[in-house]
Coordinates of C-alpha atoms in Angstrom, one line a residue:
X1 CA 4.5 44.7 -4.8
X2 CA 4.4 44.1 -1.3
X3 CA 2.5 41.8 0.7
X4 CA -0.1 43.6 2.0
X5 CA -1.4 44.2 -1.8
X6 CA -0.4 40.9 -3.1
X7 CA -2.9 39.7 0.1
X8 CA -5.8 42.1 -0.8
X9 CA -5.8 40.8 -4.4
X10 CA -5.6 37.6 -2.9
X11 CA -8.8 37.9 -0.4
X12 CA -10.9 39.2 -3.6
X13 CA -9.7 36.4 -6.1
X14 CA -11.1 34.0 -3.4
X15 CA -14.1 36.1 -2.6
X16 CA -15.1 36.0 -6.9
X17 CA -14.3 32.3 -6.9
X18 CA -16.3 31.6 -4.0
X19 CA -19.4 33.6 -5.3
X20 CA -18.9 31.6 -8.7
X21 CA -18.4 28.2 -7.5
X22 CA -21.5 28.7 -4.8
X23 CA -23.7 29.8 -8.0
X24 CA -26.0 32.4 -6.1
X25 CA -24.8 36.3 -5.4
X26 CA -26.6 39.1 -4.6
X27 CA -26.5 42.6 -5.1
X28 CA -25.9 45.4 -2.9
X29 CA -25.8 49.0 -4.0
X30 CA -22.2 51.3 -3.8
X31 CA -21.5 54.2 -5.1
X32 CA -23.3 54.5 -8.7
X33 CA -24.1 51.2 -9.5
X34 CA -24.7 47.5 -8.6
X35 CA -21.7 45.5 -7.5
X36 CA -21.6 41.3 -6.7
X37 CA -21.0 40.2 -3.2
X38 CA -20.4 36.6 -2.3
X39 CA -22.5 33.8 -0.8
X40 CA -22.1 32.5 2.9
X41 CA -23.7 29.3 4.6
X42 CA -25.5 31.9 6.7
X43 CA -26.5 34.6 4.1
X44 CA -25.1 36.8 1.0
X45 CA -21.1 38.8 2.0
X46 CA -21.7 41.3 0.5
X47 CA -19.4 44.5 -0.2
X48 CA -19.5 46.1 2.6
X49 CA -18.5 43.3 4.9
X50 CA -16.0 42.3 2.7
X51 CA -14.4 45.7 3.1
X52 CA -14.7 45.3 6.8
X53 CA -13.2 42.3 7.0
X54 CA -9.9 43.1 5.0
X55 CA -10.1 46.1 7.6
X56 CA -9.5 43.1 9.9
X57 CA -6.4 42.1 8.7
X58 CA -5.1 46.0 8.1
X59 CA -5.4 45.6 4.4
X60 CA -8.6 47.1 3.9
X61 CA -9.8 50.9 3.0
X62 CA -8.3 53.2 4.6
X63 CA -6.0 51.5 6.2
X64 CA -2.2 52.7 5.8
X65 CA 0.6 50.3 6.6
X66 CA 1.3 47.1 4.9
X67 CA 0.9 43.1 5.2
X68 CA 4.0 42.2 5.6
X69 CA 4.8 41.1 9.3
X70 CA 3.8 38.1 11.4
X71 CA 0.6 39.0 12.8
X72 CA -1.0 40.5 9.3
X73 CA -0.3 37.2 7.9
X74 CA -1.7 35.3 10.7
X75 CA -5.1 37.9 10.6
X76 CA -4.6 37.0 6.9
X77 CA -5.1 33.4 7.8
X78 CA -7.7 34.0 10.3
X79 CA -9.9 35.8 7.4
X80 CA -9.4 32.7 5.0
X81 CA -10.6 30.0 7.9
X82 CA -13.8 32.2 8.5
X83 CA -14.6 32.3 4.7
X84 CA -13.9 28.5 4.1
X85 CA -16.4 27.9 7.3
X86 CA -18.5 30.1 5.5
X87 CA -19.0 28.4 2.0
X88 CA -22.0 27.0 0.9
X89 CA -22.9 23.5 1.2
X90 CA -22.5 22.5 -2.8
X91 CA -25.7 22.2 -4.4
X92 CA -26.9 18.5 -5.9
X93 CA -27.8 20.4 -9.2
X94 CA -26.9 24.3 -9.6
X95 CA -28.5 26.3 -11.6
X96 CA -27.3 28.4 -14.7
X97 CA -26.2 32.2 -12.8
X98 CA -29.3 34.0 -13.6
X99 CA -31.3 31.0 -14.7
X100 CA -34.8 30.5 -12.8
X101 CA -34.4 27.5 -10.0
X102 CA -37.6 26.4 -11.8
X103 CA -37.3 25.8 -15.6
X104 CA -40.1 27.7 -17.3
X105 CA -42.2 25.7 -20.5
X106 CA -40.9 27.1 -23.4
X107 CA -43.6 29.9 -23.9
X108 CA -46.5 28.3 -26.2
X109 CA -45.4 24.8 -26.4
X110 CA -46.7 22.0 -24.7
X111 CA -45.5 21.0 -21.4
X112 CA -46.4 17.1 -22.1
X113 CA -44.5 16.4 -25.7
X114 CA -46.7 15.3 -28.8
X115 CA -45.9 12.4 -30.6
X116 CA -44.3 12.4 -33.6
X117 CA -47.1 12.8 -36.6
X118 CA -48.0 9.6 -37.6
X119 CA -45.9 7.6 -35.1
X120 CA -48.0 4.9 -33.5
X121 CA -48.3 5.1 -29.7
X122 CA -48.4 2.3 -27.3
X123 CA -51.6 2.7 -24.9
X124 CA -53.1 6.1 -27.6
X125 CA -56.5 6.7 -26.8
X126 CA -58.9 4.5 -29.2
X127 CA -59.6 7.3 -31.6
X128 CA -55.8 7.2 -32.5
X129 CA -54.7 10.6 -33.3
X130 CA -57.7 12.5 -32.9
X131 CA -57.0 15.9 -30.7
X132 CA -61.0 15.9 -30.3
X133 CA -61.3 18.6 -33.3
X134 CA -64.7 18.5 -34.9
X135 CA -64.4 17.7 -38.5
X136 CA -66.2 20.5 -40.8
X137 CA -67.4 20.4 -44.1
X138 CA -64.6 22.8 -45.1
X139 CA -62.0 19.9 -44.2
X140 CA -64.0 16.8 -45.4
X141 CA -64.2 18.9 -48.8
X142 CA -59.9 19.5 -48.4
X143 CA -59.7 15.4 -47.9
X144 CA -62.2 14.3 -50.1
X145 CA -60.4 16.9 -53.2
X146 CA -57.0 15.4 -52.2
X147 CA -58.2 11.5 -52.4
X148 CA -59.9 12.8 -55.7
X149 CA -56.4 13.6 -56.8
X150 CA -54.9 10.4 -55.6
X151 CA -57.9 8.1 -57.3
X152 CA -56.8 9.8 -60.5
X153 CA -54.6 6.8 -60.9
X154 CA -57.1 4.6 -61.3
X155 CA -54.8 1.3 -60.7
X156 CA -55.4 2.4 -57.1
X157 CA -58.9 1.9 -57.0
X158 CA -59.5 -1.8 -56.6
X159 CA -57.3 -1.8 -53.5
X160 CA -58.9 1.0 -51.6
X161 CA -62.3 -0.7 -52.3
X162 CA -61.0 -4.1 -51.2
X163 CA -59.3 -2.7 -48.5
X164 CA -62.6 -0.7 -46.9
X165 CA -63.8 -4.0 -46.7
X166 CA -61.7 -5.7 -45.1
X167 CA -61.2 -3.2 -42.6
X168 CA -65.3 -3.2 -41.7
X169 CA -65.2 -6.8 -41.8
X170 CA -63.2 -6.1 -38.4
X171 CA -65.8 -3.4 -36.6
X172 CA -64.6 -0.2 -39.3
X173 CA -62.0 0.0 -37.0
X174 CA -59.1 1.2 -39.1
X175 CA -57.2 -1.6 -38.5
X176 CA -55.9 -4.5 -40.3
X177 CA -54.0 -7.4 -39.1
X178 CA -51.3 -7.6 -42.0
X179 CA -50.3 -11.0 -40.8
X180 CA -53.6 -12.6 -42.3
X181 CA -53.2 -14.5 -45.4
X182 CA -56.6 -12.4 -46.5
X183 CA -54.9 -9.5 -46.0
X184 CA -51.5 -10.4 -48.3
X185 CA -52.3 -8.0 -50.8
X186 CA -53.2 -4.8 -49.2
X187 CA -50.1 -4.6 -47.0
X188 CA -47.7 -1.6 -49.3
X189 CA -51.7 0.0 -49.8
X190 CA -52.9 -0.1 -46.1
X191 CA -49.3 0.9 -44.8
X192 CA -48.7 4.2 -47.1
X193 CA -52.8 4.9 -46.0
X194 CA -51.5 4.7 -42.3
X195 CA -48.0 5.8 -42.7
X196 CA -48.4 8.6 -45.3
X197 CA -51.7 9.6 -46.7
X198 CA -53.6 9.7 -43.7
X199 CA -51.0 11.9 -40.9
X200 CA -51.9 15.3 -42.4
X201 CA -55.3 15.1 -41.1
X202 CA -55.2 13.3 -38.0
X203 CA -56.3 16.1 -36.0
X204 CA -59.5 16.3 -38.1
X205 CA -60.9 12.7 -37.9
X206 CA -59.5 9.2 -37.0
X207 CA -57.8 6.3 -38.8
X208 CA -60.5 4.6 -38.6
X209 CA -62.8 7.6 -40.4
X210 CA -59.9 7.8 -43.3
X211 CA -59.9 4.5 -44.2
X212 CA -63.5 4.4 -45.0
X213 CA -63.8 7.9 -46.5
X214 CA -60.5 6.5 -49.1
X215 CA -62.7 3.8 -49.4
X216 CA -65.7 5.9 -50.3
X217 CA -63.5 8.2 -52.6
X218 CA -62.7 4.9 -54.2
X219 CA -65.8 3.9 -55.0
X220 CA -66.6 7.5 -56.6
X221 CA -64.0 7.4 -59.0
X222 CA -64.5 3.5 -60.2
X223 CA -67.9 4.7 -60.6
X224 CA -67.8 7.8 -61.9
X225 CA -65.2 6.2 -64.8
X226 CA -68.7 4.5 -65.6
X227 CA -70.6 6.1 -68.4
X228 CA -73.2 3.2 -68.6
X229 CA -76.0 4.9 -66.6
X230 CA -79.0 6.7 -67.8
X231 CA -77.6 10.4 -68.9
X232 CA -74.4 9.3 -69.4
X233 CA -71.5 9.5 -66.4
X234 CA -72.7 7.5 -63.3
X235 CA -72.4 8.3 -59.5
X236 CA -73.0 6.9 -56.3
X237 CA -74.6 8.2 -53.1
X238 CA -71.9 7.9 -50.0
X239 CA -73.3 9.8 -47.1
X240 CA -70.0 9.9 -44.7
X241 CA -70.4 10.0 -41.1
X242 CA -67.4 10.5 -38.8
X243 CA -66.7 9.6 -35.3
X244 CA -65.4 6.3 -35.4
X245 CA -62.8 4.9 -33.2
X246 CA -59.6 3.5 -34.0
X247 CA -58.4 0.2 -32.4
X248 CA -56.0 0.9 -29.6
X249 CA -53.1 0.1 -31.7
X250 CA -52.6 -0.1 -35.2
X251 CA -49.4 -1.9 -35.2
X252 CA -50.3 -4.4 -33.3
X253 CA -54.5 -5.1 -34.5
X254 CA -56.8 -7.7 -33.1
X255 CA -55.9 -11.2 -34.8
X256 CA -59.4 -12.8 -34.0
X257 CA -61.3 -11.4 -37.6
X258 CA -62.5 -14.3 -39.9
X259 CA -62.9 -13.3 -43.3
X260 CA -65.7 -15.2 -45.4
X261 CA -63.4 -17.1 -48.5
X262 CA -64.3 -17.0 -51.7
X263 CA -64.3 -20.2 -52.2
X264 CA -66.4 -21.3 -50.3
X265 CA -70.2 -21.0 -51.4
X266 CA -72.5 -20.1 -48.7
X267 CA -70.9 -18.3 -45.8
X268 CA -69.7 -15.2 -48.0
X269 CA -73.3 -13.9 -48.1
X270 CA -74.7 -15.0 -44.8
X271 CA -71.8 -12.8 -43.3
X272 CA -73.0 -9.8 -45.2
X273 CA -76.2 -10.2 -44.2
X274 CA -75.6 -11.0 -40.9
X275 CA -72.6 -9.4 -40.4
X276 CA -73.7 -5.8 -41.9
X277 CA -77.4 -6.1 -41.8
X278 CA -77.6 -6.0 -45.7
X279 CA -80.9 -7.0 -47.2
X280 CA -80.6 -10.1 -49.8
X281 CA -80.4 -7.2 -52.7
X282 CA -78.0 -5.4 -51.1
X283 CA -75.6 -8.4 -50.1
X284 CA -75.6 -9.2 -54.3
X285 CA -74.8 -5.6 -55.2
X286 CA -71.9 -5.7 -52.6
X287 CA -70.7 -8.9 -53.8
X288 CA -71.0 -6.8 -57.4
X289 CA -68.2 -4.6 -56.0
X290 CA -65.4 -7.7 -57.3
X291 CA -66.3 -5.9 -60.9
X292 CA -63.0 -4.2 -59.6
X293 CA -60.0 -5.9 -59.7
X294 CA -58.8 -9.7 -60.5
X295 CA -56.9 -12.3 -58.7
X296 CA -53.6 -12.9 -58.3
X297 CA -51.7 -16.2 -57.9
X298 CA -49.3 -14.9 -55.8
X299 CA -51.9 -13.5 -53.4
X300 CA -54.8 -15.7 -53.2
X301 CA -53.7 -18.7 -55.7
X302 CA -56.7 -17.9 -57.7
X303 CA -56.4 -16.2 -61.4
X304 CA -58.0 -14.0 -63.1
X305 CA -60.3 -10.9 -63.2
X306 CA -64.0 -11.0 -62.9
X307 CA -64.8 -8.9 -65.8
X308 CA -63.0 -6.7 -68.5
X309 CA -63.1 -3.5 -66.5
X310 CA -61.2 -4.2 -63.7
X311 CA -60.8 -0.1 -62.9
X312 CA -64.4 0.2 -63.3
X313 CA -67.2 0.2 -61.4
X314 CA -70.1 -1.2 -63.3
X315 CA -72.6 -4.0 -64.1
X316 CA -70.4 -6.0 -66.3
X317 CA -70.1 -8.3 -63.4
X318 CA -73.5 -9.9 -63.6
X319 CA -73.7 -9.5 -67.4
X320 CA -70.8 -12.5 -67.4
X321 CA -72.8 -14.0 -64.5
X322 CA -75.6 -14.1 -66.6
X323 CA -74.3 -14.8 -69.8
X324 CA -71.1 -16.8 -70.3
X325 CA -70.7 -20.5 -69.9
X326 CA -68.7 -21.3 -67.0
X327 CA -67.0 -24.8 -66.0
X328 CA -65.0 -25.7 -63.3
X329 CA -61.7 -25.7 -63.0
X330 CA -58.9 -26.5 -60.0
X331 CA -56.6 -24.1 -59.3
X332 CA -53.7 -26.0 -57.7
X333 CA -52.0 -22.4 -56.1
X334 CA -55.4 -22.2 -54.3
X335 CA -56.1 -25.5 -53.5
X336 CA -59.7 -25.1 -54.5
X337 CA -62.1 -24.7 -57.3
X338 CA -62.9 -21.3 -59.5
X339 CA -65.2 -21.3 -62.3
X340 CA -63.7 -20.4 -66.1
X341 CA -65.1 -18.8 -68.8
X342 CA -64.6 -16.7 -72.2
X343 CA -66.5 -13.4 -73.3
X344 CA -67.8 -13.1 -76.9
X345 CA -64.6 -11.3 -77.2
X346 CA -62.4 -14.2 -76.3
X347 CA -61.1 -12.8 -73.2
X348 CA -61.1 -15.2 -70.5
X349 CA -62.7 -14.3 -66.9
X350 CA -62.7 -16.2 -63.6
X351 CA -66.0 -16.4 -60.5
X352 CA -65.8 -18.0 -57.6
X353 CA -68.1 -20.3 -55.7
X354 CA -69.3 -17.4 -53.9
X355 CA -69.9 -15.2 -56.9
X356 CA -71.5 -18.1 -58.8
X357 CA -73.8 -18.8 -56.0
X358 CA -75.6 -15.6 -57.0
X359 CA -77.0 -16.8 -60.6
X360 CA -77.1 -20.8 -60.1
X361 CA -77.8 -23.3 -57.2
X362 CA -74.9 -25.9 -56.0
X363 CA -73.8 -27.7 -53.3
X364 CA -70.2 -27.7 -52.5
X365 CA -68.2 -30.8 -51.3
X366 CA -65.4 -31.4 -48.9
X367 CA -63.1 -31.4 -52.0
X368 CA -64.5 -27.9 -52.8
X369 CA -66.2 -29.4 -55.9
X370 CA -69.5 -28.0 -57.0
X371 CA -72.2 -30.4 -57.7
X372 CA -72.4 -29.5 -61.4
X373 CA -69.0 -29.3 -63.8
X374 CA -70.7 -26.4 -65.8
X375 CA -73.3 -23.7 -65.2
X376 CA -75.2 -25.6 -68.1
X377 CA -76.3 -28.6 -65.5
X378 CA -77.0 -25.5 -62.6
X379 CA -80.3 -24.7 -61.9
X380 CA -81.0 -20.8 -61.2
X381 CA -80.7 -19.8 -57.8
X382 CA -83.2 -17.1 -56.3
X383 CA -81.0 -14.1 -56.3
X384 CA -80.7 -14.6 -60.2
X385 CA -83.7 -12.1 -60.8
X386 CA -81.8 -9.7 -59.4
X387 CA -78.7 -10.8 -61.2
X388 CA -80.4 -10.0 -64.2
X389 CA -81.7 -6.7 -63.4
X390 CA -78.0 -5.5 -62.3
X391 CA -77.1 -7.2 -65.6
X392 CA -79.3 -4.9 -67.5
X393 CA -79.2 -1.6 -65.4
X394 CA -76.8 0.2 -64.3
X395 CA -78.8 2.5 -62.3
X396 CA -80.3 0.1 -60.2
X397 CA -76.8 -2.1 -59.4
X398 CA -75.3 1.6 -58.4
X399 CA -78.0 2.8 -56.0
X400 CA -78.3 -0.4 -54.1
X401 CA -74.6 -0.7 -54.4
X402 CA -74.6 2.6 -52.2
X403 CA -77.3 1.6 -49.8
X404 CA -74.9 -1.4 -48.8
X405 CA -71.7 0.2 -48.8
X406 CA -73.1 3.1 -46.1
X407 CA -74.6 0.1 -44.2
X408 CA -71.2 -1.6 -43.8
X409 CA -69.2 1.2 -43.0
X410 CA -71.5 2.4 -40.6
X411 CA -71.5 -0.9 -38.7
X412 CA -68.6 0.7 -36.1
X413 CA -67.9 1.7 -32.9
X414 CA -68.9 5.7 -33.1
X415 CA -67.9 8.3 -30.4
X416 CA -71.0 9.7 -30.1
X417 CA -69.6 13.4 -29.0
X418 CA -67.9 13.4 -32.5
X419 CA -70.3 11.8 -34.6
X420 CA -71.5 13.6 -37.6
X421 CA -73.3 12.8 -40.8
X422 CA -72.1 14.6 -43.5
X423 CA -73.4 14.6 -47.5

């Protein structure tokens, strides 16, 4: 080979590596098809001034002769100074050859990223998760049938109750501060609400809507597990209204919400009727709702359950209000006083001051000690007439028992552009 060709191959290696390592070419049309040129500080070389600079240097087409002498190799020389003065500054990023300066969205995705489902996110609007789709009745009936499902273990029940509760006593915002001593035993039965039941339809309705209608769907299946009522199976009346918002962040809910204590007499019902508007029948059917349930020693240091259908919602509540001899008993894990008793049946059953309140009057001292030892030495209080008529109807604790629980849930902060009242 001599060194004219050896330069020619030479002058197009460097022309190829130059185009490559500057990232940009362009095309020029020769002879049947489309052929790369190279890129220049000053615009695209392309083919044909690449052919007319190895002209230049005698190496180029149609050019006879060779390379090989003094003054081709300093034209040789020339040629590479004017292509190295003619490189591109180097990019600060270079593209992909062929790739669009501008990356495109990938086509139908997004261009700001969703969060992961179910993942809290700091600074989330208020209605935490809600895309702004109006729920239907199609999808309330889809939720409402899976809950149905879910309640069908009915050692769930008491919890989801309890826990509807204690997320209205903080505004029905969906939120519970698992910190709180009240809350102890709700934490695994809020978190898996949060974490796993409620994700699948967060584009539907809020946290803050779920946790009341799993509350509501609750309710339904501790009373529908009632066959007390007049024709048999009972049910209950929950008219659910969505739109609620969520508080801003779940993980991290308001710690300022006081929960009334059990054991303590008189505030429990002034905070449901102040607190939820609840009329003085109402407020007793509510308080009714502890027919679900008992307590545990590890959670509140109380024992105990408050009737013998714990899974149940029904009226067996104020029939041992009513009818069993209570006394009074310390409970050193709480620290304060519950009131003992035993059914005909020799099962042994538990109130507290703010259950007993309802059938007999008391005062309570700073010990926590009611003024009477037993319900013998009590006189009647003036929610006992209704006591008695829950005691003897089943019918007429379940209605009112509706009428209260709609009140409470509904006493939350409602988008009004998303509210809706469903049967």
């Amino acid at each position: 080979m001599n060194l004219r060709y050896l330069s020619g191959v030479a002058i197009c290696l460097l022309a190829i590596f130059i185009s490559a390592t500057s990232g940009q070419s362009d095309t020029t049309t020769v002879g049947r098809g489309p052929r790369r040129g190279t890129a220049g500080r000053n615009g695209w070389v392309g083919r044909q001034q690449l052919d007319d600079a190895l002209r230049r240097i005698g190496v180029g087409p149609g050019v006879s002769g060779g390379a090989g002498n003094p003054s081709e190799r300093r034209n040789l020389t020339e040629f590479l100074q004017v292509l190295n003065n003619r490189r591109p500054a180097p990019a600060t990023a270079a593209p992909v050859t062929g790739a669009p300066v501008t990356p495109e969205p990938v086509t139908g995705a997004p261009v700001t990223p969703e969060p992961v489902t179910g993942a809290p996110v700091t600074g989330a609007p208020v209605d935490n998760g809600n895309a702004g789709t109006q729920l239907t009745a199609e999808t309330l009936a889809e939720i409402r049938q899976e809950l149905e499902v879910f309640f069908q273990d009915t050692s769930r029940i008491p919890k989801y109750v309890q826990m509807g509760f204690h997320v209205c006593v903080g505004g029905c915002d969906g939120c519970l501060n698992l910190a709180d001593d009240s809350n102890k035993g709700l934490v695994v039965h809020y978190n898996h609400l949060k974490d796993n039941l409620f994700p699948k339809w967060r584009n539907h309705l809020s946290l803050a809507d779920y946790a009341v209608l799993s509350a509501y769907e609750a309710f339904k299946a501790g009373v529908q597990a009632n066959t007390g009522c007049d024709g048999g199976q009972c049910s209950i009346d929950l008219p659910f209204t969505s739109g609620r918002r969520t508080c801003a962040n779940p993980e991290s809910p308001p710690t300022n919400t006081v929960f009334p204590k059990g054991h303590d007499a008189a505030s429990p019902r002034t905070f449901l009727q102040q607190g939820f508007g609840l009329t003085e029948n109402e407020m007793v059917a509510l308080l009714g709702s502890h027919s679900l349930g008992r307590a545990h020693v590890d959670v509140s240091g109380f024992n105990g359950p408050w009737d013998l259908t714990p899974r149940v919602v029904d009226n067996g509540y104020f029939s041992a209000l009513a009818r069993v001899e209570w006394t009074q008993h310390f409970q050193e894990e709480a620290g304060a006083n519950q009131w003992n008793g035993t059914t005909l049946s020799g099962s042994n059953i538990m109130m507290l001051h703010a259950d007993m309140i309802l059938q007999h009057r008391f005062t309570v001292d700073s010990n926590n000690v009611a003024s009477c030892p037993t319900t013998v030495d009590c006189p009647l209080a003036t929610t006992s007439d209704t006591v008695q008529r829950f005691a003897q109807s089943n019918d007429a604790f379940i209605s009112t028992l509706g009428r209260a629980v709609v009140k409470m849930c509904n006493t939350a902060n409602f988008d009004t552009a998303r509210r809706q009242l469903f049967n």
